[in-house]
């Protein structure tokens, strides 16, 4: 029976005790990441110099379906989890759609987004292994804020490289990280070789996640007792985010429904995989018919226009080679406001799943994303992050198709974060000063052609 | 038995169905508001020209202990209520206090503060009575954002006068209101006689809630089918906010504890009364020993240094005369960042209760409020509104007394809102550019002396 409640919570006793590792269930496993020097398949030990050891093992674990969430991490989850599953009656009414729209509201996490789910886990493992300092990159700052707080919880020092365009467009995310006690540097910076090399070639470069990753990895390598952490793309990050989908599965049962479609915005894949994978196991194992839709920005379309290929995760080529849909690691994304989606590649798991037809991708133009965000804000009262606006735009599009075809489908999307620190973007949109970015097809091709030479 | 859970929620079926009207239980009733022209006790009809009729009746209702929450309002409450009651283990640990600290987290409301509880009610009654336009004032913008969204929900047009200093310090609250579809004007403005008069005398006046109220009332009076709404001070606003304390009472029972102290920041009194009054009924009716502590800014200390006296609620003298603790309606508060607390007077109910010894007040300096806010942010992960920082500072002070005396007291405070739109203030604090404001005693006295002449 469909419940008439608007919000669904789980008691603390029902918060997941294990993360779900979809790699164990995939019929076709992701191809192995390769060591950037030897081009040989990566072993966990190869990652120990930059990541905590347990995270390195999780990264390459293709056998254990369930991985236990450490008690200390679960205790921290209880501060904000379960996040609410919300029936979006307001949005349904505004669209006059027969579709049932639900969203998982990760924006109520203390730091305002889903990123905390993995930040807590990563900081915990670092602390447990005797690390004293952590470093990372951040785009819009959602991940940086999450890691800054998680580091503080476990008594670690945090140093964050923030993509310069976001550092300037969204100064208050920097303030949030500093309030949590972190050190923040705009990237590219002169504090690393990777940063210097880029600034020498292009002094006005506005930065990208790929560049910031290079800088953070370099800092981790050259600082004693310091590990690098990452907010998306990697398999262990997505693993931690499955707590979203595992909760949503139970909450949808409380609502008395099961989603026909699951939609999330797409940067590196952690919020998408986080909500989709726990449901996708029923598709893989039981043939359950559900559509999984990743919504990416039209200006950074690795899933819809990129190529499946081994590529580096960063600008400077410090990371392992990852088999992924990519626009090329030198791709410089346009300065869209959804800073968290400005990344050239997709995680290896998602890339394999897309290749194998388990999921779909759609691209959303910047103006359409903000239009959807404003409609959602007026209908539900929550200002969504520019990243999340992409998921909302895709949801609205599907809900309107339901209206056209008079179909009562159930749509679940992930509201990955709120946009309260992004009001300058809304200001620009409302005053008509925002534009769509047209992609230069030859630039994409040039970047992708270079990839062929890597391996 | 004390529950070890961190957060406590109520099922939708347990969300209060009635607001609590403390006026009915008060042994000494508040003195009547007086008509500004005739100086006679106010009748509800006197308020009809500016407020919805039902709100006017609620304002003066001293007989009904419980007032039913309309179903449409309850349905909207269900989108975000119950708000969580949280055990602040992180803060307790940081302070090494034996005290048990709980907070009611109103910051997770869609618009980020408790203000929505009354905005929804006021917009609903206006709509029901055929009103098409609503107007109001806002300081930091928390109330303006709430009313803008509530107006949108019920299909009303909203016009908001925002205190100029906040309009400039916190431009993104304006953006939020605009995203919800409201029209926003900096106050004082040239759009009203009240605004013009003030700007003529003092072209650089930075505005105050008192001035913005005058402007909004004038707009309501001169616009067909338009009503004025208010975010605090008035008794009906506090009535609506009792949903906070009524929930907290049930949630504290789930936690297996009862508060020895209840603490809230204090601007006009609605968040304080909202959390305190439902508990205070047990003090009034059953003699329950609980301390109720209002935390006001040292730079706007109506409770600790003001005078109990009939005074106007606004700068221009449009409102009824209210019997209240006041610094004088011409008092121009310093430009502190806690814009919501920059108001010269206290609501009539709270004023009577303070006079009769049911509650206490403490004043908090600006730097102490931000210091407390940063400690809380690092301990609990939530960046509090500058207003709420005052409640946190008072809570920390009491928790440290508990440590000194080795007392395991239970403290409940209201986290009235988050500070994500106030990061510029945190920036200034962190960079050492924030100051305490010293009050000029003779200025207070001069304002108060003028009051004697009003009645």
Short mmCIF file of N, CA and C in Angstrom, two decimals, chain B residues 213-304:
data_model
loop_
_atom_site.label_atom_id
_atom_site.label_comp_id
_atom_site.label_asym_id
_atom_site.label_seq_id
_atom_site.Cartn_x
_atom_site.Cartn_y
_atom_site.Cartn_z
N UNK B 213 9.74 47.65 9.57
CA UNK B 213 8.36 47.36 9.95
C UNK B 213 7.46 48.53 9.53
N UNK B 214 7.91 49.75 9.83
CA UNK B 214 7.11 50.93 9.44
C UNK B 214 6.83 50.92 7.94
N UNK B 215 7.86 50.63 7.18
CA UNK B 215 7.69 50.65 5.72
C UNK B 215 6.71 49.58 5.25
N UNK B 216 6.86 48.38 5.82
CA UNK B 216 5.98 47.29 5.39
C UNK B 216 4.53 47.56 5.79
N UNK B 217 4.34 48.08 6.99
CA UNK B 217 2.97 48.39 7.42
C UNK B 217 2.37 49.45 6.50
N UNK B 218 3.16 50.45 6.17
CA UNK B 218 2.66 51.51 5.30
C UNK B 218 2.26 50.94 3.93
N UNK B 219 3.08 50.03 3.41
CA UNK B 219 2.76 49.41 2.12
C UNK B 219 1.46 48.62 2.22
N UNK B 220 1.30 47.87 3.31
CA UNK B 220 0.09 47.06 3.49
C UNK B 220 -1.14 47.97 3.54
N UNK B 221 -0.99 49.09 4.26
CA UNK B 221 -2.12 50.02 4.41
C UNK B 221 -2.52 50.67 3.10
N UNK B 222 -1.55 50.84 2.21
CA UNK B 222 -1.81 51.62 0.99
C UNK B 222 -1.96 50.74 -0.25
N UNK B 223 -1.96 49.43 -0.06
CA UNK B 223 -2.08 48.50 -1.18
C UNK B 223 -3.36 47.70 -1.03
N UNK B 224 -4.21 47.67 -2.08
CA UNK B 224 -5.46 46.92 -1.95
C UNK B 224 -5.19 45.43 -1.73
N UNK B 225 -5.98 44.85 -0.82
CA UNK B 225 -5.94 43.39 -0.64
C UNK B 225 -4.59 42.88 -0.18
N UNK B 226 -3.87 43.72 0.53
CA UNK B 226 -2.52 43.38 1.00
C UNK B 226 -2.49 43.39 2.52
N UNK B 227 -1.92 42.37 3.12
CA UNK B 227 -1.79 42.34 4.57
C UNK B 227 -0.32 42.32 4.95
N UNK B 228 -0.10 42.81 6.17
CA UNK B 228 1.23 42.82 6.74
C UNK B 228 1.43 41.53 7.54
N UNK B 229 2.66 41.04 7.55
CA UNK B 229 2.99 39.87 8.38
C UNK B 229 4.26 40.19 9.13
N UNK B 230 4.45 39.50 10.26
CA UNK B 230 5.60 39.81 11.11
C UNK B 230 6.27 38.52 11.54
N UNK B 231 7.59 38.55 11.67
CA UNK B 231 8.34 37.33 11.94
C UNK B 231 8.63 37.05 13.39
N UNK B 232 8.35 38.02 14.28
CA UNK B 232 8.64 37.78 15.70
C UNK B 232 7.81 38.76 16.52
N UNK B 233 8.19 38.95 17.75
CA UNK B 233 7.64 39.94 18.70
C UNK B 233 6.18 39.67 19.06
N UNK B 234 5.30 39.59 18.06
CA UNK B 234 3.87 39.50 18.36
C UNK B 234 3.50 38.13 18.94
N UNK B 235 2.42 38.15 19.70
CA UNK B 235 2.02 36.94 20.42
C UNK B 235 1.60 35.83 19.49
N UNK B 236 0.95 36.17 18.36
CA UNK B 236 0.50 35.09 17.48
C UNK B 236 1.68 34.41 16.78
N UNK B 237 2.76 35.15 16.59
CA UNK B 237 3.95 34.56 15.97
C UNK B 237 4.55 33.54 16.94
N UNK B 238 4.69 33.95 18.18
CA UNK B 238 5.24 33.04 19.19
C UNK B 238 4.33 31.83 19.37
N UNK B 239 3.03 32.07 19.32
CA UNK B 239 2.07 30.96 19.40
C UNK B 239 2.41 29.89 18.35
N UNK B 240 2.61 30.31 17.11
CA UNK B 240 2.91 29.34 16.05
C UNK B 240 4.22 28.61 16.31
N UNK B 241 5.15 29.31 16.93
CA UNK B 241 6.46 28.69 17.16
C UNK B 241 6.43 27.66 18.29
N UNK B 242 5.33 27.60 19.05
CA UNK B 242 5.30 26.61 20.13
C UNK B 242 5.33 25.19 19.60
N UNK B 243 5.15 25.03 18.29
CA UNK B 243 5.29 23.69 17.72
C UNK B 243 6.70 23.14 18.00
N UNK B 244 7.66 24.04 18.14
CA UNK B 244 9.04 23.60 18.44
C UNK B 244 9.10 22.94 19.82
N UNK B 245 8.61 23.66 20.82
CA UNK B 245 8.70 23.15 22.18
C UNK B 245 7.80 21.94 22.41
N UNK B 246 6.64 21.93 21.75
CA UNK B 246 5.73 20.79 21.92
C UNK B 246 6.36 19.52 21.36
N UNK B 247 7.03 19.66 20.22
CA UNK B 247 7.77 18.50 19.71
C UNK B 247 8.91 18.12 20.65
N UNK B 248 9.64 19.15 21.09
CA UNK B 248 10.82 18.88 21.93
C UNK B 248 10.43 18.15 23.21
N UNK B 249 9.25 18.50 23.72
CA UNK B 249 8.78 17.85 24.96
C UNK B 249 8.65 16.34 24.73
N UNK B 250 8.02 15.98 23.62
CA UNK B 250 7.86 14.55 23.32
C UNK B 250 9.21 13.90 23.02
N UNK B 251 10.08 14.65 22.34
CA UNK B 251 11.38 14.07 21.96
C UNK B 251 12.29 13.91 23.18
N UNK B 252 12.21 14.85 24.12
CA UNK B 252 12.99 14.70 25.35
C UNK B 252 12.51 13.45 26.10
N UNK B 253 11.22 13.18 26.02
CA UNK B 253 10.70 11.96 26.66
C UNK B 253 11.28 10.72 25.98
N UNK B 254 11.39 10.78 24.64
CA UNK B 254 12.03 9.65 23.92
C UNK B 254 13.48 9.47 24.37
N UNK B 255 14.13 10.61 24.65
CA UNK B 255 15.53 10.55 25.10
C UNK B 255 15.60 10.10 26.56
N UNK B 256 14.46 10.13 27.23
CA UNK B 256 14.42 9.69 28.63
C UNK B 256 14.92 10.74 29.61
N UNK B 257 14.84 12.02 29.20
CA UNK B 257 15.32 13.08 30.08
C UNK B 257 14.34 14.26 30.08
N UNK B 258 14.56 15.18 31.03
CA UNK B 258 13.77 16.40 31.07
C UNK B 258 14.74 17.55 31.33
N UNK B 259 14.61 18.65 30.58
CA UNK B 259 15.61 19.72 30.71
C UNK B 259 15.58 20.46 32.05
N UNK B 260 16.76 20.71 32.60
CA UNK B 260 16.89 21.59 33.76
C UNK B 260 16.95 23.05 33.31
N UNK B 261 17.44 23.23 32.09
CA UNK B 261 17.56 24.59 31.54
C UNK B 261 17.14 24.58 30.08
N UNK B 262 16.45 25.63 29.66
CA UNK B 262 16.11 25.79 28.25
C UNK B 262 16.64 27.15 27.80
N UNK B 263 17.39 27.13 26.72
CA UNK B 263 18.12 28.33 26.30
C UNK B 263 17.80 28.64 24.84
N UNK B 264 17.57 29.90 24.54
CA UNK B 264 17.38 30.31 23.14
C UNK B 264 17.90 31.73 22.97
N UNK B 265 18.28 32.07 21.76
CA UNK B 265 18.67 33.45 21.50
C UNK B 265 17.41 34.31 21.49
N UNK B 266 17.62 35.62 21.59
CA UNK B 266 16.47 36.49 21.76
C UNK B 266 16.56 37.73 20.89
N UNK B 267 15.59 37.84 19.94
CA UNK B 267 15.48 39.05 19.13
C UNK B 267 14.17 39.73 19.50
N UNK B 268 13.07 39.14 19.07
CA UNK B 268 11.75 39.62 19.49
C UNK B 268 11.09 38.61 20.44
N UNK B 269 11.59 37.37 20.41
CA UNK B 269 11.12 36.39 21.38
C UNK B 269 10.43 35.16 20.80
N UNK B 270 10.31 35.08 19.46
CA UNK B 270 9.50 33.97 18.94
C UNK B 270 10.19 32.62 19.02
N UNK B 271 11.52 32.59 18.82
CA UNK B 271 12.16 31.27 18.91
C UNK B 271 12.34 30.91 20.37
N UNK B 272 12.57 31.92 21.21
CA UNK B 272 12.66 31.66 22.65
C UNK B 272 11.34 31.13 23.19
N UNK B 273 10.27 31.89 22.93
CA UNK B 273 8.95 31.46 23.41
C UNK B 273 8.55 30.12 22.80
N UNK B 274 8.91 29.95 21.53
CA UNK B 274 8.55 28.72 20.82
C UNK B 274 9.07 27.48 21.50
N UNK B 275 10.30 27.51 21.94
CA UNK B 275 10.83 26.32 22.61
C UNK B 275 10.51 26.31 24.10
N UNK B 276 10.43 27.50 24.72
CA UNK B 276 10.30 27.55 26.19
C UNK B 276 8.87 27.38 26.69
N UNK B 277 7.89 27.99 26.02
CA UNK B 277 6.54 28.07 26.61
C UNK B 277 5.90 26.70 26.89
N UNK B 278 6.01 25.75 25.95
CA UNK B 278 5.39 24.45 26.25
C UNK B 278 5.97 23.80 27.52
N UNK B 279 7.26 24.00 27.78
CA UNK B 279 7.83 23.49 29.02
C UNK B 279 7.39 24.36 30.20
N UNK B 280 7.31 25.67 29.96
CA UNK B 280 6.98 26.60 31.04
C UNK B 280 5.58 26.35 31.59
N UNK B 281 4.71 25.74 30.78
CA UNK B 281 3.37 25.49 31.32
C UNK B 281 3.46 24.55 32.52
N UNK B 282 4.45 23.67 32.53
CA UNK B 282 4.60 22.78 33.68
C UNK B 282 5.15 23.53 34.89
N UNK B 283 5.88 24.60 34.62
CA UNK B 283 6.37 25.45 35.72
C UNK B 283 5.21 26.26 36.29
N UNK B 284 4.40 26.83 35.39
CA UNK B 284 3.27 27.65 35.85
C UNK B 284 2.22 26.78 36.55
N UNK B 285 1.87 25.66 35.92
CA UNK B 285 0.74 24.87 36.43
C UNK B 285 1.15 23.86 37.51
N UNK B 286 2.37 23.33 37.40
CA UNK B 286 2.76 22.27 38.34
C UNK B 286 3.98 22.61 39.17
N UNK B 287 4.50 23.82 39.00
CA UNK B 287 5.65 24.24 39.80
C UNK B 287 6.95 23.55 39.44
N UNK B 288 7.00 22.97 38.25
CA UNK B 288 8.21 22.29 37.78
C UNK B 288 9.39 23.27 37.78
N UNK B 289 10.51 22.82 38.31
CA UNK B 289 11.68 23.71 38.40
C UNK B 289 12.53 23.60 37.14
N UNK B 290 12.43 24.57 36.30
CA UNK B 290 13.25 24.63 35.09
C UNK B 290 13.69 26.07 34.91
N UNK B 291 14.93 26.27 34.47
CA UNK B 291 15.39 27.63 34.18
C UNK B 291 15.21 27.91 32.70
N UNK B 292 14.71 29.11 32.39
CA UNK B 292 14.52 29.52 30.99
C UNK B 292 15.41 30.73 30.76
N UNK B 293 16.36 30.60 29.84
CA UNK B 293 17.38 31.63 29.68
C UNK B 293 17.35 32.20 28.26
N UNK B 294 17.08 33.50 28.18
CA UNK B 294 17.10 34.19 26.88
C UNK B 294 18.49 34.81 26.69
N UNK B 295 19.11 34.57 25.53
CA UNK B 295 20.46 35.09 25.26
C UNK B 295 20.36 36.19 24.22
N UNK B 296 20.62 37.43 24.68
CA UNK B 296 20.50 38.56 23.76
C UNK B 296 21.87 39.17 23.50
N UNK B 297 22.02 39.95 22.42
CA UNK B 297 23.33 40.56 22.16
C UNK B 297 23.59 41.70 23.13
N UNK B 298 24.82 41.81 23.58
CA UNK B 298 25.19 42.88 24.52
C UNK B 298 24.98 44.25 23.90
N UNK B 299 24.95 44.30 22.57
CA UNK B 299 24.79 45.60 21.91
C UNK B 299 23.32 45.98 21.72
N UNK B 300 22.40 45.10 22.09
CA UNK B 300 20.97 45.39 21.94
C UNK B 300 20.21 44.74 23.10
N UNK B 301 20.52 45.20 24.33
CA UNK B 301 20.15 44.45 25.53
C UNK B 301 18.82 44.89 26.16
N UNK B 302 17.72 44.72 25.42
CA UNK B 302 16.45 45.20 26.00
C UNK B 302 16.06 44.44 27.25
N UNK B 303 16.38 43.15 27.32
CA UNK B 303 15.95 42.38 28.49
C UNK B 303 16.82 42.67 29.71
N UNK B 304 18.13 42.82 29.48
CA UNK B 304 19.02 43.01 30.63
C UNK B 304 19.21 44.48 31.00
#
